[in-house]
């Protein structure tokens, strides 16, 4: 006679679900993320509402932005703290909200941080990406001395393509990626606006005198490079240059090194096509326009990126570039030879979770945020 399999008891099922949700056991103990990844996943915190960026406080705690407009401190033990007070009002519509966050390189002394967000127009005439600086209070309960140091111009009524990744360069200047706001894609090719640009400013919001367009008539001096679509990942590379990635339309997500005064082509050249089919622009290359280092077709919808500088995962992974995938629901690992992508690996493919951010922590481990109403902060460890 065939053996009857017992159905799991409802109480046991509820306990497992509750325990997983609380992060008390790791999904990596099963097959959810795939044993072939060479990784196991440790759940640090759960219950985050569409988390967008994570930063690491000197005392071992984490600072996380939530897209609806909230900033939270997470303890080293994973406990999610109350809301940090005095965050400015954000326009949490579509892809907009409270987005990227980085700590000042001298945070341990000055407690200064920088964040970018969708700032609503006071007159109700749309929104734009804003970059602000603030001081985190000594008890980490509130922001102090909040000041916007850059505003994308012009504002527009759009729910899409805010860009909004921040990188502090070794010289102390700040790079900010800016989307072209979707409806205004032609603006990415003109220099009298901030749509589809990478900008570079000082920590006070001033224009560095060595920016490429300083003194050029009709050009905004904050602009570093242009012809971008929607850059949602940025990191300082081991080559001493800024690296970014950006969303293509239907196909054509790109990995780029924004050149000083460089035109990266959108929407004149692209490896993507119109949603539903049909060409965009004039092809994939054009003289005078910078081609991507790498592209993804079909799209993976990249978000967040980090170069691994530690040996925590073995020498073969040191120097690799890690990129989250929203649509792809995985973590990309790129092996590099200088600026050339040698090989692509796809990790965490079994989790079916949108990876919003990836960062290397001070401990050398990689951390990722999952984008969901019940988002999670995860620590990636080598498989045993």
Short mmCIF file of C-alpha atoms in Angstrom, two decimals:
data_model
loop_
_atom_site.label_atom_id
_atom_site.label_comp_id
_atom_site.label_asym_id
_atom_site.label_seq_id
_atom_site.Cartn_x
_atom_site.Cartn_y
_atom_site.Cartn_z
CA UNK A 1 0.00 0.00 0.00
CA UNK A 2 1.21 3.54 -0.73
CA UNK A 3 2.42 5.41 2.33
CA UNK A 4 0.20 8.31 3.31
CA UNK A 5 2.12 11.56 3.79
CA UNK A 6 1.03 13.61 6.73
CA UNK A 7 0.15 17.19 6.08
CA UNK A 8 2.11 19.66 8.21
CA UNK A 9 0.19 20.65 11.29
CA UNK A 10 -1.26 24.19 11.00
CA UNK A 11 0.40 25.25 14.25
CA UNK A 12 3.81 24.14 12.97
CA UNK A 13 3.29 25.96 9.66
CA UNK A 14 2.34 29.14 11.52
CA UNK A 15 5.43 28.84 13.73
CA UNK A 16 7.78 28.40 10.76
CA UNK A 17 6.25 31.37 8.95
CA UNK A 18 6.45 33.56 12.04
CA UNK A 19 10.03 32.53 12.74
CA UNK A 20 11.11 33.27 9.17
CA UNK A 21 9.36 36.64 9.28
CA UNK A 22 11.11 37.51 12.52
CA UNK A 23 14.47 36.65 10.99
CA UNK A 24 15.23 34.14 13.75
CA UNK A 25 16.24 31.50 11.19
CA UNK A 26 17.80 32.11 7.82
CA UNK A 27 16.22 31.22 4.52
CA UNK A 28 19.67 30.16 3.43
CA UNK A 29 19.32 27.07 5.60
CA UNK A 30 16.97 25.79 2.90
CA UNK A 31 17.05 25.98 -0.89
CA UNK A 32 15.39 29.37 -1.20
CA UNK A 33 18.50 31.18 -2.38
CA UNK A 34 20.27 28.25 -3.99
CA UNK A 35 23.12 26.30 -2.47
CA UNK A 36 25.14 26.66 -5.68
CA UNK A 37 25.62 30.38 -5.09
CA UNK A 38 28.46 29.70 -2.67
CA UNK A 39 26.57 31.86 -0.19
CA UNK A 40 24.35 31.51 2.79
CA UNK A 41 21.98 34.28 3.73
CA UNK A 42 21.63 35.61 7.25
CA UNK A 43 18.55 37.70 7.94
CA UNK A 44 19.55 40.81 9.90
CA UNK A 45 16.19 42.60 10.01
CA UNK A 46 12.68 42.35 8.61
CA UNK A 47 9.56 44.52 8.52
CA UNK A 48 11.07 47.36 6.47
CA UNK A 49 8.72 49.17 4.08
CA UNK A 50 10.35 49.36 0.65
CA UNK A 51 13.86 50.00 2.00
CA UNK A 52 16.09 51.83 -0.48
CA UNK A 53 19.55 52.35 1.04
CA UNK A 54 21.63 51.17 3.99
CA UNK A 55 24.57 52.85 5.72
CA UNK A 56 26.74 51.55 8.55
CA UNK A 57 27.08 53.46 11.80
CA UNK A 58 30.43 53.27 13.64
CA UNK A 59 28.86 51.50 16.64
CA UNK A 60 27.70 48.51 14.56
CA UNK A 61 24.14 49.70 13.95
CA UNK A 62 22.58 50.32 10.54
CA UNK A 63 20.77 53.33 9.12
CA UNK A 64 18.13 52.49 6.51
CA UNK A 65 15.88 54.67 4.34
CA UNK A 66 12.34 53.57 3.53
CA UNK A 67 10.88 54.93 0.30
CA UNK A 68 7.62 56.26 1.87
CA UNK A 69 9.78 58.85 3.68
CA UNK A 70 11.11 57.19 6.82
CA UNK A 71 14.59 56.76 8.24
CA UNK A 72 15.26 54.00 10.76
CA UNK A 73 18.12 52.82 12.94
CA UNK A 74 18.52 49.05 13.12
CA UNK A 75 20.44 47.58 16.02
CA UNK A 76 23.33 45.17 15.56
CA UNK A 77 20.90 42.57 16.90
CA UNK A 78 18.41 43.33 14.11
CA UNK A 79 15.90 45.23 16.19
CA UNK A 80 14.22 47.92 14.10
CA UNK A 81 14.09 51.16 16.04
CA UNK A 82 11.52 53.97 15.97
CA UNK A 83 11.44 56.57 13.21
CA UNK A 84 14.28 59.08 13.10
CA UNK A 85 12.65 62.49 13.49
CA UNK A 86 12.94 65.61 11.31
CA UNK A 87 13.17 63.92 7.91
CA UNK A 88 11.89 66.43 5.30
CA UNK A 89 8.58 65.81 3.55
CA UNK A 90 9.06 63.64 0.48
CA UNK A 91 6.89 63.05 -2.58
CA UNK A 92 6.37 59.30 -2.17
CA UNK A 93 4.73 58.72 -5.55
CA UNK A 94 5.59 56.03 -8.08
CA UNK A 95 9.35 55.50 -7.89
CA UNK A 96 9.83 58.61 -5.75
CA UNK A 97 10.31 58.99 -2.03
CA UNK A 98 13.23 58.92 0.40
CA UNK A 99 15.97 57.22 -1.57
CA UNK A 100 19.76 57.10 -1.20
CA UNK A 101 21.83 57.75 1.92
CA UNK A 102 25.59 57.95 2.56
CA UNK A 103 27.59 58.90 5.64
CA UNK A 104 30.25 61.57 5.41
CA UNK A 105 33.77 60.14 5.27
CA UNK A 106 34.40 61.88 8.60
CA UNK A 107 31.08 60.81 10.15
CA UNK A 108 32.70 59.44 13.31
CA UNK A 109 33.75 62.99 14.14
CA UNK A 110 31.07 65.23 12.58
CA UNK A 111 27.99 62.88 12.39
CA UNK A 112 27.15 64.39 9.00
CA UNK A 113 25.23 62.44 6.39
CA UNK A 114 23.80 63.08 2.91
CA UNK A 115 20.55 61.83 1.48
CA UNK A 116 18.53 62.37 -1.68
CA UNK A 117 14.81 62.23 -2.20
CA UNK A 118 11.87 63.25 -4.36
CA UNK A 119 11.16 66.78 -3.18
CA UNK A 120 7.61 68.08 -3.79
CA UNK A 121 7.23 71.52 -5.33
CA UNK A 122 5.82 73.93 -2.70
CA UNK A 123 3.28 75.16 -5.25
CA UNK A 124 2.19 71.65 -6.19
CA UNK A 125 3.87 71.83 -9.60
CA UNK A 126 5.52 68.42 -9.68
CA UNK A 127 8.74 67.33 -7.97
CA UNK A 128 12.45 66.86 -8.51
CA UNK A 129 15.39 65.04 -6.97
CA UNK A 130 16.98 66.94 -4.08
CA UNK A 131 20.26 66.33 -2.24
CA UNK A 132 20.38 67.28 1.43
CA UNK A 133 22.89 67.19 4.26
CA UNK A 134 22.14 66.80 7.95
CA UNK A 135 23.67 65.90 11.29
CA UNK A 136 22.47 62.77 13.08
CA UNK A 137 21.87 63.58 16.75
CA UNK A 138 24.14 61.94 19.32
CA UNK A 139 21.37 59.52 20.33
CA UNK A 140 20.47 58.86 16.66
CA UNK A 141 16.86 59.87 17.31
CA UNK A 142 16.60 62.83 14.92
CA UNK A 143 18.20 64.78 12.10
CA UNK A 144 19.59 68.21 12.90
CA UNK A 145 20.77 71.11 10.73
CA UNK A 146 18.92 69.71 7.69
CA UNK A 147 19.74 71.68 4.57
CA UNK A 148 19.10 71.04 0.87
CA UNK A 149 22.36 71.64 -1.00
CA UNK A 150 21.21 70.78 -4.55
CA UNK A 151 17.89 70.70 -6.40
CA UNK A 152 17.35 69.18 -9.82
CA UNK A 153 15.92 71.72 -12.25
CA UNK A 154 13.38 72.04 -13.67
CA UNK A 155 10.73 70.37 -11.57
CA UNK A 156 8.29 68.24 -13.50
CA UNK A 157 5.07 66.34 -12.85
CA UNK A 158 6.42 62.80 -13.03
CA UNK A 159 6.35 59.68 -10.87
CA UNK A 160 9.33 58.10 -12.61
CA UNK A 161 13.12 58.13 -13.09
CA UNK A 162 14.51 60.02 -10.11
CA UNK A 163 17.96 58.38 -10.30
CA UNK A 164 19.29 59.40 -6.86
CA UNK A 165 22.51 57.61 -5.95
CA UNK A 166 25.23 59.50 -4.08
CA UNK A 167 28.98 58.90 -4.01
CA UNK A 168 31.58 60.86 -2.08
CA UNK A 169 34.82 61.02 -4.07
CA UNK A 170 38.22 60.90 -2.32
CA UNK A 171 38.58 64.66 -2.90
CA UNK A 172 35.43 65.25 -0.81
CA UNK A 173 33.12 66.25 -3.67
CA UNK A 174 29.74 64.58 -4.08
CA UNK A 175 28.45 62.90 -7.22
CA UNK A 176 24.67 62.55 -7.64
CA UNK A 177 22.92 60.57 -10.39
CA UNK A 178 19.75 62.09 -11.86
CA UNK A 179 17.10 60.43 -14.01
CA UNK A 180 15.54 62.12 -17.05
CA UNK A 181 12.05 61.86 -15.52
CA UNK A 182 10.77 59.62 -18.35
CA UNK A 183 8.58 62.15 -20.20
CA UNK A 184 11.56 64.50 -20.55
CA UNK A 185 14.02 62.03 -22.10
CA UNK A 186 15.13 64.51 -24.79
CA UNK A 187 16.41 66.74 -21.95
CA UNK A 188 19.22 64.22 -21.39
CA UNK A 189 20.90 65.69 -24.50
CA UNK A 190 20.63 69.37 -23.55
CA UNK A 191 22.75 71.14 -20.96
CA UNK A 192 20.33 73.77 -19.64
CA UNK A 193 18.68 71.29 -17.25
CA UNK A 194 19.59 68.50 -14.81
CA UNK A 195 17.51 65.72 -16.39
CA UNK A 196 19.49 62.60 -17.32
CA UNK A 197 22.71 63.90 -15.81
CA UNK A 198 25.40 63.09 -13.29
CA UNK A 199 26.22 66.20 -11.28
CA UNK A 200 29.17 67.00 -9.02
CA UNK A 201 28.99 69.49 -6.15
CA UNK A 202 30.87 70.26 -2.96
CA UNK A 203 29.54 69.25 0.45
CA UNK A 204 28.09 72.73 0.75
CA UNK A 205 26.40 72.52 -2.66
CA UNK A 206 28.84 74.80 -4.49
CA UNK A 207 30.17 74.09 -7.98
CA UNK A 208 33.75 72.74 -7.99
CA UNK A 209 35.82 75.05 -10.20
CA UNK A 210 37.22 72.11 -12.20
CA UNK A 211 33.81 70.81 -13.32
CA UNK A 212 33.85 70.31 -17.10
CA UNK A 213 31.14 72.84 -18.03
CA UNK A 214 32.18 75.73 -15.80
CA UNK A 215 32.10 78.89 -17.92
CA UNK A 216 30.32 77.27 -20.89
CA UNK A 217 27.44 79.43 -22.08
CA UNK A 218 24.01 77.84 -21.73
CA UNK A 219 25.26 74.92 -19.64
CA UNK A 220 24.58 74.25 -15.96
CA UNK A 221 27.96 74.12 -14.21
CA UNK A 222 27.03 71.29 -11.82
CA UNK A 223 26.88 68.82 -14.74
CA UNK A 224 29.63 66.22 -14.91
CA UNK A 225 28.22 63.99 -17.67
CA UNK A 226 24.95 63.66 -19.59
CA UNK A 227 22.94 61.38 -21.86
CA UNK A 228 21.84 59.14 -18.99
CA UNK A 229 18.41 57.58 -18.52
CA UNK A 230 17.78 56.47 -14.94
CA UNK A 231 20.97 55.69 -12.98
CA UNK A 232 20.11 53.79 -9.79
CA UNK A 233 23.54 52.50 -8.87
CA UNK A 234 26.85 54.26 -8.26
CA UNK A 235 30.15 53.40 -6.62
CA UNK A 236 33.74 54.62 -6.56
CA UNK A 237 35.84 52.18 -8.52
CA UNK A 238 39.26 50.70 -7.75
CA UNK A 239 40.52 52.61 -10.81
CA UNK A 240 39.85 55.93 -9.04
CA UNK A 241 36.78 56.70 -11.15
CA UNK A 242 33.03 56.87 -10.64
CA UNK A 243 31.07 53.88 -11.97
CA UNK A 244 27.30 53.85 -12.42
CA UNK A 245 24.63 51.67 -13.94
CA UNK A 246 21.33 52.77 -15.38
CA UNK A 247 18.01 51.39 -16.50
CA UNK A 248 17.46 51.05 -20.21
CA UNK A 249 13.94 51.03 -21.67
CA UNK A 250 12.93 47.54 -22.89
CA UNK A 251 16.44 46.11 -22.78
CA UNK A 252 19.69 48.01 -22.76
CA UNK A 253 20.43 48.41 -19.06
CA UNK A 254 23.97 49.82 -18.97
CA UNK A 255 27.15 49.78 -16.90
CA UNK A 256 29.05 53.06 -17.38
CA UNK A 257 32.03 55.08 -16.15
CA UNK A 258 30.73 58.65 -16.46
CA UNK A 259 33.38 60.58 -18.33
CA UNK A 260 34.25 64.14 -17.40
CA UNK A 261 32.16 66.12 -19.90
CA UNK A 262 31.03 62.90 -21.58
CA UNK A 263 27.80 62.34 -23.52
CA UNK A 264 26.59 58.80 -22.81
CA UNK A 265 24.04 58.81 -25.58
CA UNK A 266 20.50 58.47 -24.25
CA UNK A 267 18.10 58.68 -26.09
CA UNK A 268 20.10 59.00 -29.32
CA UNK A 269 21.79 55.62 -28.89
CA UNK A 270 20.65 52.64 -26.84
CA UNK A 271 20.66 48.85 -26.85
CA UNK A 272 17.00 48.92 -25.79
CA UNK A 273 13.76 49.49 -27.65
CA UNK A 274 10.34 51.04 -27.12
CA UNK A 275 8.06 49.33 -24.63
CA UNK A 276 6.03 46.98 -26.80
CA UNK A 277 8.68 47.06 -29.55
CA UNK A 278 10.09 49.57 -31.99
CA UNK A 279 13.45 51.34 -32.31
CA UNK A 280 14.65 54.29 -30.25
CA UNK A 281 17.12 56.83 -31.61
CA UNK A 282 19.80 56.11 -34.18
CA UNK A 283 21.18 52.73 -33.15
CA UNK A 284 23.59 51.48 -30.50
CA UNK A 285 26.70 53.60 -31.20
CA UNK A 286 27.51 57.05 -32.51
CA UNK A 287 30.79 58.98 -32.80
CA UNK A 288 31.23 61.41 -29.94
CA UNK A 289 28.99 59.40 -27.61
CA UNK A 290 30.40 57.14 -24.90
CA UNK A 291 29.45 53.47 -25.24
CA UNK A 292 28.63 51.44 -22.13
CA UNK A 293 31.15 49.04 -20.66
CA UNK A 294 28.46 46.35 -20.54
CA UNK A 295 24.74 46.05 -21.10
CA UNK A 296 21.87 43.72 -20.24
CA UNK A 297 19.25 42.76 -22.79
CA UNK A 298 16.68 41.73 -21.68
CA UNK A 299 16.63 44.16 -18.78
CA UNK A 300 17.40 43.16 -15.21
CA UNK A 301 16.40 46.60 -13.75
CA UNK A 302 19.65 47.17 -11.79
CA UNK A 303 19.70 48.99 -8.45
CA UNK A 304 22.51 49.48 -5.98
CA UNK A 305 26.12 48.46 -6.57
CA UNK A 306 29.33 47.86 -4.66
CA UNK A 307 32.90 46.82 -5.37
CA UNK A 308 34.11 44.11 -3.03
CA UNK A 309 37.43 45.11 -1.47
CA UNK A 310 37.62 42.43 1.25
CA UNK A 311 38.85 38.82 1.13
CA UNK A 312 35.87 37.54 3.10
CA UNK A 313 34.66 35.40 0.19
CA UNK A 314 38.06 34.33 -1.06
CA UNK A 315 40.59 35.95 -3.36
CA UNK A 316 38.60 35.19 -6.52
CA UNK A 317 35.78 37.53 -5.46
CA UNK A 318 37.99 40.42 -4.38
CA UNK A 319 37.58 43.32 -6.83
CA UNK A 320 34.34 41.93 -8.25
CA UNK A 321 31.41 44.28 -8.82
CA UNK A 322 28.05 43.39 -7.23
CA UNK A 323 24.76 44.80 -8.54
CA UNK A 324 21.20 44.24 -7.34
CA UNK A 325 18.47 43.34 -9.83
CA UNK A 326 14.86 44.38 -9.30
CA UNK A 327 13.16 42.82 -12.29
CA UNK A 328 15.71 40.05 -12.40
CA UNK A 329 15.26 39.30 -8.68
CA UNK A 330 18.87 38.29 -8.15
CA UNK A 331 22.31 39.62 -7.29
CA UNK A 332 24.80 40.06 -10.14
CA UNK A 333 28.50 39.34 -9.63
CA UNK A 334 30.75 40.69 -12.37
CA UNK A 335 34.34 39.56 -12.77
CA UNK A 336 36.44 42.39 -14.21
CA UNK A 337 39.70 42.75 -16.06
CA UNK A 338 40.28 46.46 -15.63
CA UNK A 339 37.15 48.00 -17.11
CA UNK A 340 36.22 44.92 -19.14
CA UNK A 341 33.56 42.54 -17.84
CA UNK A 342 35.03 39.04 -18.12
CA UNK A 343 32.19 36.99 -16.72
CA UNK A 344 28.74 37.47 -15.16
CA UNK A 345 27.33 35.33 -12.35
CA UNK A 346 23.79 35.47 -10.99
CA UNK A 347 23.41 34.84 -7.26
CA UNK A 348 20.42 34.51 -4.91
CA UNK A 349 18.30 33.42 -7.86
CA UNK A 350 15.99 31.25 -5.77
CA UNK A 351 14.80 33.98 -3.42
CA UNK A 352 12.49 35.70 -5.91
CA UNK A 353 13.12 39.02 -4.17
CA UNK A 354 13.82 42.41 -5.72
CA UNK A 355 17.33 43.44 -4.67
CA UNK A 356 17.28 47.22 -4.12
CA UNK A 357 20.68 47.92 -2.57
CA UNK A 358 24.00 46.16 -2.05
CA UNK A 359 26.86 47.51 0.08
CA UNK A 360 30.03 46.21 1.67
CA UNK A 361 29.97 46.69 5.42
CA UNK A 362 32.93 47.72 7.62
CA UNK A 363 33.21 44.04 8.55
CA UNK A 364 33.90 43.13 4.92
CA UNK A 365 30.63 41.25 4.41
CA UNK A 366 28.11 42.16 1.71
CA UNK A 367 24.66 43.38 2.77
CA UNK A 368 21.57 43.64 0.58
CA UNK A 369 18.14 45.20 0.95
CA UNK A 370 15.06 43.59 -0.57
CA UNK A 371 12.43 45.92 -1.99
CA UNK A 372 9.03 44.89 -0.65
CA UNK A 373 6.28 46.05 1.74
CA UNK A 374 7.99 43.68 4.20
CA UNK A 375 11.55 44.29 3.06
CA UNK A 376 14.60 42.71 4.64
CA UNK A 377 18.21 43.53 5.41
CA UNK A 378 20.37 40.50 4.65
CA UNK A 379 23.98 39.64 5.35
CA UNK A 380 25.73 37.37 2.83
CA UNK A 381 28.16 34.82 4.20
CA UNK A 382 30.17 32.05 2.50
CA UNK A 383 28.39 28.71 2.37
CA UNK A 384 29.65 26.34 5.00
#
